[in-house]
Short mmCIF file of C-alpha atoms and ligand atoms in Angstrom, two decimals:
data_model
loop_
_atom_site.label_atom_id
_atom_site.label_comp_id
_atom_site.label_asym_id
_atom_site.label_seq_id
_atom_site.Cartn_x
_atom_site.Cartn_y
_atom_site.Cartn_z
CA MET A 1 -23.42 -17.65 -21.38
CA SER A 2 -20.92 -14.86 -21.49
CA HIS A 3 -17.31 -15.98 -21.36
CA ILE A 4 -13.87 -14.45 -21.04
CA GLU A 5 -12.71 -13.75 -24.54
CA SER A 6 -9.32 -12.20 -23.93
CA ALA A 7 -6.99 -11.04 -21.20
CA GLU A 8 -4.09 -8.71 -21.92
CA VAL A 9 -1.17 -7.69 -19.75
CA LEU A 10 -0.31 -4.03 -20.25
CA LEU A 11 2.96 -2.52 -19.09
CA THR A 12 3.25 1.23 -18.91
CA SER A 13 5.54 3.72 -17.22
CA PRO A 14 3.91 7.14 -16.95
CA GLY A 15 6.43 8.36 -14.38
CA ARG A 16 6.74 4.93 -12.75
CA ASN A 17 6.07 1.34 -13.81
CA PHE A 18 2.62 -0.26 -13.66
CA VAL A 19 1.31 -3.68 -14.69
CA THR A 20 -2.38 -3.78 -15.61
CA LEU A 21 -4.54 -6.73 -16.62
CA LYS A 22 -7.42 -6.04 -18.96
CA ILE A 23 -10.08 -8.74 -19.31
CA THR A 24 -12.68 -8.59 -22.09
CA THR A 25 -15.84 -10.71 -22.14
CA SER A 26 -17.74 -12.09 -25.12
CA ASP A 27 -20.37 -9.42 -24.33
CA GLY A 28 -17.75 -6.73 -24.89
CA VAL A 29 -17.48 -5.71 -21.24
CA THR A 30 -13.95 -4.92 -20.05
CA GLY A 31 -12.45 -4.97 -16.57
CA LEU A 32 -9.12 -3.75 -15.20
CA GLY A 33 -6.92 -5.16 -12.45
CA ASP A 34 -3.64 -3.87 -11.00
CA ALA A 35 -0.73 -6.35 -10.84
CA THR A 36 2.12 -3.98 -9.98
CA VAL A 37 4.82 -5.28 -7.63
CA ASN A 38 7.32 -2.44 -7.32
CA GLY A 39 10.71 -3.37 -8.76
CA ARG A 40 9.53 -6.88 -9.80
CA GLU A 41 6.98 -5.92 -12.45
CA LEU A 42 8.12 -8.29 -15.20
CA ALA A 43 7.86 -11.34 -12.94
CA VAL A 44 4.13 -10.73 -12.43
CA ALA A 45 3.64 -9.89 -16.10
CA ALA A 46 5.26 -13.21 -17.09
CA TYR A 47 3.30 -15.19 -14.49
CA LEU A 48 0.09 -13.71 -15.83
CA THR A 49 0.92 -14.06 -19.51
CA ASP A 50 2.43 -17.55 -19.37
CA HIS A 51 0.48 -19.25 -16.59
CA VAL A 52 -2.78 -17.44 -15.83
CA VAL A 53 -4.18 -15.86 -18.99
CA PRO A 54 -4.35 -19.22 -20.85
CA LEU A 55 -6.52 -20.59 -18.02
CA LEU A 56 -8.95 -17.69 -18.14
CA ILE A 57 -10.08 -17.87 -21.75
CA GLY A 58 -13.56 -19.36 -22.01
CA ARG A 59 -14.34 -19.15 -18.27
CA ASP A 60 -17.57 -17.57 -17.01
CA PRO A 61 -16.57 -14.08 -15.77
CA ALA A 62 -19.44 -14.10 -13.28
CA ASN A 63 -17.99 -16.89 -11.10
CA ILE A 64 -15.41 -14.84 -9.27
CA GLU A 65 -15.04 -17.00 -6.15
CA ASP A 66 -14.59 -20.14 -8.23
CA THR A 67 -11.98 -18.47 -10.44
CA TRP A 68 -10.15 -17.26 -7.33
CA GLN A 69 -10.04 -20.75 -5.83
CA TYR A 70 -9.08 -22.25 -9.20
CA LEU A 71 -6.06 -19.93 -9.47
CA TYR A 72 -5.06 -20.16 -5.79
CA ARG A 73 -5.75 -23.79 -4.80
CA GLY A 74 -5.38 -25.03 -8.33
CA ALA A 75 -1.80 -23.76 -8.67
CA TYR A 76 -0.40 -25.99 -5.88
CA TRP A 77 2.53 -23.48 -5.44
CA ARG A 78 0.60 -20.98 -3.39
CA ARG A 79 1.06 -17.51 -1.98
CA GLY A 80 3.95 -15.12 -2.53
CA PRO A 81 3.80 -11.58 -3.90
CA VAL A 82 4.01 -12.55 -7.58
CA THR A 83 1.25 -15.18 -7.48
CA MET A 84 -1.04 -13.15 -5.25
CA ALA A 85 -0.67 -9.93 -7.28
CA ALA A 86 -1.53 -11.90 -10.43
CA ILE A 87 -4.62 -13.44 -8.77
CA ALA A 88 -5.55 -10.00 -7.43
CA ALA A 89 -5.46 -8.50 -10.92
CA VAL A 90 -7.79 -11.20 -12.26
CA ASP A 91 -10.11 -10.85 -9.27
CA VAL A 92 -10.36 -7.05 -9.43
CA ALA A 93 -10.91 -7.10 -13.21
CA LEU A 94 -13.76 -9.59 -12.75
CA TRP A 95 -15.37 -7.45 -10.01
CA ASP A 96 -15.03 -4.45 -12.34
CA ILE A 97 -16.84 -6.43 -15.05
CA LYS A 98 -19.57 -7.65 -12.69
CA ALA A 99 -20.24 -4.14 -11.39
CA LYS A 100 -20.24 -2.64 -14.89
CA ALA A 101 -22.66 -5.33 -16.04
CA ALA A 102 -24.91 -4.47 -13.09
CA GLY A 103 -24.59 -0.74 -13.85
CA LEU A 104 -23.44 -0.09 -10.27
CA PRO A 105 -20.33 1.27 -8.58
CA LEU A 106 -18.49 -1.72 -7.14
CA TYR A 107 -19.10 -0.77 -3.49
CA GLN A 108 -22.81 -1.40 -4.06
CA LEU A 109 -22.07 -5.07 -4.74
CA LEU A 110 -20.01 -5.22 -1.52
CA GLY A 111 -22.97 -4.20 0.63
CA GLY A 112 -23.19 -0.48 -0.12
CA ALA A 113 -21.65 2.51 1.62
CA SER A 114 -21.02 2.34 5.36
CA ARG A 115 -19.70 5.93 5.51
CA LYS A 116 -19.54 9.21 3.62
CA GLY A 117 -15.95 8.68 2.59
CA ALA A 118 -12.66 7.08 3.60
CA LEU A 119 -10.42 9.08 5.94
CA ALA A 120 -7.08 9.41 4.15
CA TYR A 121 -3.62 10.04 5.51
CA GLY A 122 -0.96 11.89 3.55
CA HIS A 123 2.83 11.77 3.78
CA ALA A 124 4.53 14.77 5.33
CA SER A 125 8.30 14.65 5.47
CA GLY A 126 11.37 16.83 5.74
CA THR A 127 15.08 16.40 6.05
CA THR A 128 14.88 18.65 9.14
CA VAL A 129 12.14 19.30 11.68
CA GLU A 130 11.56 22.80 10.23
CA ALA A 131 11.11 21.35 6.74
CA LEU A 132 8.75 18.75 8.21
CA PHE A 133 6.63 21.52 9.75
CA ASP A 134 6.33 23.16 6.29
CA SER A 135 5.30 19.85 4.80
CA ILE A 136 2.68 19.30 7.53
CA ARG A 137 1.27 22.79 6.87
CA ASN A 138 1.16 21.98 3.16
CA HIS A 139 -0.82 18.82 3.87
CA LEU A 140 -3.26 20.61 6.14
CA GLU A 141 -3.86 23.17 3.37
CA LEU A 142 -4.45 20.33 0.91
CA GLY A 143 -7.23 19.13 3.22
CA PHE A 144 -5.58 16.15 4.94
CA ARG A 145 -6.98 15.34 8.37
CA ALA A 146 -4.42 12.67 9.26
CA ILE A 147 -0.71 12.83 8.53
CA ARG A 148 2.22 10.43 8.50
CA ILE A 149 5.49 12.05 9.51
CA GLN A 150 8.99 10.94 8.48
CA THR A 151 12.22 12.92 8.84
CA GLY A 152 15.87 12.74 8.01
CA VAL A 153 18.14 11.41 10.75
CA PRO A 154 21.18 13.52 11.75
CA GLY A 155 24.35 11.92 10.40
CA LEU A 156 22.58 9.84 7.74
CA GLY A 157 22.01 10.68 4.07
CA GLN A 158 18.82 9.76 2.22
CA VAL A 159 16.34 8.09 4.57
CA TYR A 160 13.19 6.11 3.64
CA GLY A 161 10.02 8.16 3.26
CA VAL A 162 11.63 11.59 3.08
CA ALA A 163 11.00 13.57 -0.08
CA GLY A 164 13.28 16.48 -0.88
CA ASP A 165 12.22 19.52 1.12
CA GLN A 166 9.06 20.95 -0.34
CA ARG A 167 7.79 24.37 -1.18
CA PRO A 168 4.06 25.18 -1.16
CA GLY A 169 2.31 23.82 -4.23
CA GLN A 170 5.07 21.30 -4.98
CA ARG A 171 4.37 17.58 -5.31
CA TYR A 172 4.38 16.20 -1.83
CA ASP A 173 5.30 12.55 -2.20
CA TYR A 174 8.51 10.60 -2.55
CA GLU A 175 9.21 7.79 -4.98
CA PRO A 176 11.56 5.19 -3.61
CA ALA A 177 11.97 3.11 -6.81
CA ARG A 178 14.76 4.75 -8.74
CA ARG A 179 16.21 4.38 -12.21
CA ASN A 180 19.86 4.05 -11.42
CA VAL A 181 22.01 2.91 -14.30
CA VAL A 182 25.63 1.97 -13.59
CA ALA A 183 27.79 1.03 -16.59
CA GLY A 184 24.69 0.27 -18.65
CA ARG A 185 23.04 -1.87 -15.96
CA ALA A 186 20.04 -0.91 -13.79
CA LEU A 187 21.04 -1.41 -10.14
CA PRO A 188 19.42 -0.53 -6.81
CA VAL A 189 20.61 2.64 -5.13
CA GLU A 190 22.35 1.92 -1.80
CA GLU A 191 21.38 3.89 1.31
CA GLU A 192 22.99 3.91 4.76
CA TRP A 193 21.24 3.20 8.02
CA ASP A 194 21.85 3.45 11.76
CA THR A 195 18.98 2.29 13.98
CA SER A 196 20.48 3.82 17.15
CA ALA A 197 20.67 7.28 15.56
CA TYR A 198 17.07 6.89 14.37
CA LEU A 199 15.83 5.82 17.82
CA ARG A 200 17.57 8.77 19.46
CA HIS A 201 16.02 11.22 16.99
CA ILE A 202 12.39 10.24 16.44
CA PRO A 203 10.80 10.84 19.88
CA GLY A 204 12.05 14.46 19.80
CA VAL A 205 10.50 14.93 16.36
CA PHE A 206 7.10 13.81 17.68
CA GLU A 207 7.45 16.04 20.72
CA ALA A 208 8.17 19.05 18.47
CA VAL A 209 5.26 18.24 16.14
CA ARG A 210 2.79 17.83 19.01
CA HIS A 211 4.03 21.08 20.52
CA GLU A 212 3.53 22.94 17.22
CA PHE A 213 0.34 21.31 15.92
CA GLY A 214 -1.48 20.33 19.12
CA PRO A 215 -2.86 17.08 20.51
CA GLU A 216 -5.71 16.44 18.06
CA LEU A 217 -4.09 15.85 14.68
CA PRO A 218 -3.88 12.08 13.97
CA LEU A 219 -0.18 11.31 13.43
CA LEU A 220 1.28 8.15 11.92
CA HIS A 221 4.81 6.87 11.48
CA ASP A 222 6.42 4.09 9.42
CA GLY A 223 9.43 2.21 10.82
CA HIS A 224 9.74 0.33 7.50
CA HIS A 225 10.70 -3.02 9.06
CA ARG A 226 14.02 -1.73 10.39
CA MET A 227 14.03 -2.44 14.12
CA ARG A 228 14.82 -5.52 16.15
CA PRO A 229 11.94 -6.56 18.42
CA ILE A 230 13.36 -4.97 21.59
CA GLU A 231 14.23 -1.75 19.72
CA ALA A 232 10.70 -1.57 18.34
CA ALA A 233 9.24 -2.15 21.80
CA ARG A 234 11.32 0.71 23.14
CA LEU A 235 10.30 3.09 20.35
CA ALA A 236 6.63 2.21 20.76
CA ARG A 237 6.97 2.98 24.49
CA ASP A 238 8.95 6.18 23.95
CA LEU A 239 6.27 7.45 21.54
CA GLU A 240 3.35 6.79 23.91
CA PRO A 241 3.11 10.40 25.19
CA TYR A 242 2.49 11.59 21.60
CA ARG A 243 -0.55 9.34 21.08
CA LEU A 244 0.15 8.04 17.58
CA PHE A 245 -2.68 6.87 15.33
CA TRP A 246 -0.27 4.03 14.55
CA LEU A 247 3.32 2.89 14.42
CA GLU A 248 3.72 0.92 11.20
CA ASP A 249 6.06 -1.93 10.25
CA ALA A 250 8.27 -1.62 13.29
CA THR A 251 9.89 -5.04 12.75
CA PRO A 252 10.50 -7.26 9.69
CA GLY A 253 7.22 -8.58 8.31
CA GLU A 254 7.98 -12.30 8.39
CA ASP A 255 8.43 -12.47 12.18
CA GLN A 256 4.91 -12.56 13.64
CA ASP A 257 6.22 -13.25 17.17
CA ALA A 258 8.13 -9.95 17.22
CA LEU A 259 4.83 -8.12 17.49
CA ARG A 260 4.11 -9.92 20.78
CA LEU A 261 7.17 -8.33 22.34
CA ILE A 262 6.07 -4.85 21.24
CA ARG A 263 2.60 -5.47 22.71
CA GLN A 264 4.06 -6.54 26.04
CA HIS A 265 5.74 -3.15 26.41
CA SER A 266 3.46 -0.57 24.89
CA THR A 267 -0.06 0.64 24.10
CA THR A 268 0.99 2.48 20.91
CA PRO A 269 -1.34 1.14 18.17
CA ILE A 270 0.47 -1.15 15.75
CA ALA A 271 -0.01 -1.57 11.97
CA ILE A 272 1.64 -4.12 9.71
CA GLY A 273 1.07 -6.05 6.50
CA GLU A 274 1.96 -4.13 3.33
CA VAL A 275 4.38 -6.94 2.39
CA PHE A 276 1.98 -9.73 3.41
CA ASN A 277 -0.03 -11.40 0.71
CA THR A 278 -2.61 -13.69 2.34
CA ALA A 279 -4.86 -13.75 5.38
CA PHE A 280 -2.72 -16.63 6.67
CA ASP A 281 0.14 -14.18 7.24
CA TYR A 282 -2.09 -12.53 9.86
CA GLN A 283 -3.43 -15.59 11.63
CA THR A 284 -1.40 -15.23 14.84
CA LEU A 285 -1.47 -11.44 14.75
CA ILE A 286 -5.25 -11.28 14.54
CA THR A 287 -6.28 -14.12 16.84
CA GLU A 288 -3.83 -13.00 19.54
CA ARG A 289 -4.73 -9.34 19.01
CA LEU A 290 -1.11 -8.33 18.46
CA ILE A 291 -1.93 -5.58 15.95
CA ASP A 292 -4.54 -2.87 15.49
CA TYR A 293 -4.47 -2.26 11.72
CA VAL A 294 -4.19 -4.48 8.67
CA ARG A 295 -1.96 -2.80 6.05
CA SER A 296 -2.43 -5.08 3.04
CA ALA A 297 -3.25 -3.68 -0.39
CA VAL A 298 -5.97 -5.22 -2.56
CA THR A 299 -3.30 -5.42 -5.29
CA HIS A 300 -0.89 -7.54 -3.26
CA THR A 301 -3.34 -9.67 -1.30
CA GLY A 302 -5.40 -11.58 -3.81
CA GLY A 303 -7.86 -8.87 -4.77
CA ILE A 304 -11.27 -7.85 -3.44
CA THR A 305 -12.34 -11.43 -2.74
CA HIS A 306 -9.45 -12.24 -0.40
CA MET A 307 -9.16 -8.78 1.19
CA ARG A 308 -12.85 -8.87 2.09
CA LYS A 309 -12.35 -12.17 3.92
CA LEU A 310 -9.24 -10.84 5.65
CA LEU A 311 -11.02 -7.69 6.81
CA ASP A 312 -14.07 -9.61 8.02
CA PHE A 313 -11.73 -11.91 9.99
CA ALA A 314 -9.90 -8.89 11.46
CA GLY A 315 -13.22 -7.25 12.32
CA LEU A 316 -14.14 -10.13 14.64
CA TYR A 317 -11.14 -9.13 16.78
CA GLY A 318 -11.74 -5.37 16.72
CA ILE A 319 -8.90 -4.86 14.23
CA ARG A 320 -9.40 -2.29 11.49
CA SER A 321 -8.22 -1.65 7.96
CA GLY A 322 -5.42 0.71 6.93
CA MET A 323 -4.80 -0.29 3.35
CA HIS A 324 -1.50 0.38 1.64
CA GLY A 325 -1.75 3.22 -0.89
CA PRO A 326 1.63 4.45 -2.13
CA THR A 327 2.04 5.47 -5.78
CA ASP A 328 3.27 1.98 -6.65
CA VAL A 329 -0.32 0.80 -6.15
CA SER A 330 -1.79 1.93 -9.50
CA PRO A 331 -4.95 4.06 -9.77
CA VAL A 332 -6.76 0.78 -10.53
CA GLY A 333 -5.54 -0.75 -7.25
CA MET A 334 -6.36 2.45 -5.39
CA ALA A 335 -9.91 2.51 -6.75
CA ALA A 336 -10.39 -1.13 -5.68
CA ALA A 337 -9.24 -0.22 -2.17
CA LEU A 338 -11.65 2.72 -2.01
CA HIS A 339 -14.69 0.60 -2.87
CA LEU A 340 -13.80 -1.77 -0.03
CA ASP A 341 -13.00 1.12 2.33
CA LEU A 342 -16.45 2.53 1.76
CA ALA A 343 -18.22 -0.80 2.25
CA VAL A 344 -16.59 -2.63 5.17
CA HIS A 345 -17.63 -1.83 8.73
CA ASN A 346 -14.15 -2.06 10.24
CA PHE A 347 -12.55 0.59 8.06
CA GLY A 348 -9.78 2.48 9.86
CA ILE A 349 -7.88 4.75 7.48
CA GLN A 350 -6.61 4.76 3.88
CA GLU A 351 -3.08 5.73 2.83
CA TYR A 352 -3.21 8.23 -0.01
CA MET A 353 -0.32 9.44 -2.10
CA LYS A 354 -1.68 11.25 -5.15
CA HIS A 355 -0.34 9.91 -8.44
CA SER A 356 1.53 12.21 -10.81
CA ASP A 357 -0.41 14.16 -13.44
CA THR A 358 1.11 11.95 -16.16
CA THR A 359 -0.10 8.79 -14.39
CA LEU A 360 -3.56 10.29 -14.05
CA GLU A 361 -3.69 11.12 -17.77
CA VAL A 362 -3.08 7.45 -18.57
CA PHE A 363 -5.43 6.14 -15.86
CA ARG A 364 -8.58 8.29 -15.76
CA THR A 365 -10.10 7.95 -12.32
CA SER A 366 -13.41 8.97 -10.84
CA TYR A 367 -12.36 8.95 -7.19
CA THR A 368 -12.35 12.21 -5.29
CA PHE A 369 -10.56 13.70 -2.28
CA THR A 370 -12.65 16.25 -0.39
CA ASP A 371 -12.23 17.53 3.16
CA GLY A 372 -9.79 14.78 4.00
CA LEU A 373 -12.05 11.98 2.72
CA LEU A 374 -11.62 9.82 -0.36
CA HIS A 375 -14.65 8.54 -2.29
CA PRO A 376 -14.52 6.02 -5.16
CA GLY A 377 -17.20 7.87 -7.21
CA VAL A 378 -20.44 6.44 -8.57
CA ASN A 379 -19.48 5.32 -12.08
CA PRO A 380 -20.34 1.67 -12.79
CA GLY A 381 -17.50 -0.72 -11.92
CA LEU A 382 -14.25 0.51 -10.40
CA GLY A 383 -14.53 3.87 -12.13
CA VAL A 384 -11.11 3.77 -13.83
CA ASP A 385 -10.45 3.96 -17.60
CA LEU A 386 -7.10 3.22 -19.14
CA ASP A 387 -6.02 5.26 -22.17
CA GLU A 388 -4.19 2.45 -23.95
CA ASP A 389 -2.75 4.59 -26.75
CA LEU A 390 -1.23 7.00 -24.28
CA ALA A 391 -0.09 4.14 -22.03
CA ALA A 392 1.80 2.57 -24.94
CA ARG A 393 3.88 5.73 -25.27
CA PHE A 394 5.43 5.23 -21.82
CA GLU A 395 7.74 2.28 -22.13
CA TYR A 396 8.67 0.07 -19.17
CA THR A 397 12.03 1.12 -17.71
CA PRO A 398 13.80 -1.01 -15.07
CA ALA A 399 13.83 0.60 -11.60
CA TYR A 400 14.62 -0.95 -8.23
CA LEU A 401 13.79 -0.15 -4.65
CA PRO A 402 16.94 0.81 -2.68
CA ILE A 403 19.18 -1.52 -0.68
CA ASN A 404 20.09 -0.50 2.87
CA ARG A 405 23.44 -0.97 4.61
CA THR A 406 24.42 -0.17 8.17
CA LEU A 407 27.44 2.11 8.65
CA ASP A 408 29.83 -0.89 8.71
CA GLY A 409 28.49 -2.07 5.36
CA THR A 410 26.17 -4.89 6.52
CA VAL A 411 22.99 -5.30 4.45
CA HIS A 412 20.01 -4.24 6.56
CA ASP A 413 16.24 -4.37 5.97
CA TRP A 414 15.27 -1.41 3.78
C1 GCO B 501 4.14 2.79 2.63
C2 GCO B 501 5.23 1.92 2.13
C3 GCO B 501 5.82 2.30 0.82
C4 GCO B 501 6.78 1.21 0.36
C5 GCO B 501 6.65 1.03 -1.11
C6 GCO B 501 7.59 -0.01 -1.65
O1 GCO B 501 3.92 2.78 3.82
O2 GCO B 501 3.50 3.42 1.81
O3 GCO B 501 6.14 1.61 3.13
O4 GCO B 501 6.42 3.55 0.87
O5 GCO B 501 8.08 1.52 0.69
O6 GCO B 501 5.34 0.69 -1.39
O7 GCO B 501 7.30 -0.27 -2.95
MG1 MG B 502 4.91 1.35 4.90
#
């Protein structure tokens, strides 16, 4: 019987920090899993190294479900982003191994392809509406067929999701985790926020974009957990004429009941879940049909094994997938998402923020983006190779996500 011979936790920072688990079997097959939790990388690395890796050595790599249950149920202290990202990394690495051993791309083990490719949305943004238009045009030229739009808010400085204004050919994403060193200590950057100013501004932005780009382009928007339930309900209602593909994370993630209030007031489709880490976080939302899209990432939600169960559960209620895909999900996590996207019936859309060239030199991927669709490629396994020598040259550097304060200085959800 083949067994797990070693499991290594690799930290690298090719432009931003990533945590990768590499499992090697006694047959010499290797598998990769992403364990990156943005701004809390070392906590997952320690959980893996100190509490998970010692349990893996000697186990049969083929028994993925049993290993999942062993790490989840067997830990007693369940759930949470650190634990679930660690379990996800083990799970994805074992699926990578199983698919490589079978000589098949992973999606074949998940039931095969249900579509030609996964519709991806890109991130257009601008500090002003004119700059946003340029960014949307850029995305259309790059081939995107669905676009998330975020803008600056008059009177506020740096706002979530807005990259500096872009020129054609420039990188089009933003990176919220920043290396901010104050008196020798890494500290989060502080941003300012005013929900009323935001609510006054956003409907006009959508009106302008629809006027310029027409009714057909799928448009998405992320509220990044910043509204109170009644504010979110009002925004969802105000945006109805612009027929959004979705309004994401309107209210803080831990308050499932808040979504009920939004539903009572609006038919704007609702997405949530990038900060959730188990299917249990969705129980009310799915069974009461309070959302339309599940936003979890494979990396943060227990891997392929748990995400597949979550998506099958959601599918029974007509709810579709919209997996999280910012650059803090590593190329390994992105590849895992793409195999699931291709296989599940209730796929909705996939977030796609291309990684930097440096990241993609360290992680060599086989996924493709053509005519607005992502495809995981047909290499056996996940289709991602890690150049460990190159990875070792990019040392981990502390970086935090920002902190938000309202204009009177009160800490607000970021
Ligand atoms: C998204 C997310 C990200 C998060 C980031 C935090 O919709 O892609 O909101 O931009 O802010 O993943 O680490
Ligand atoms: Mg989001």
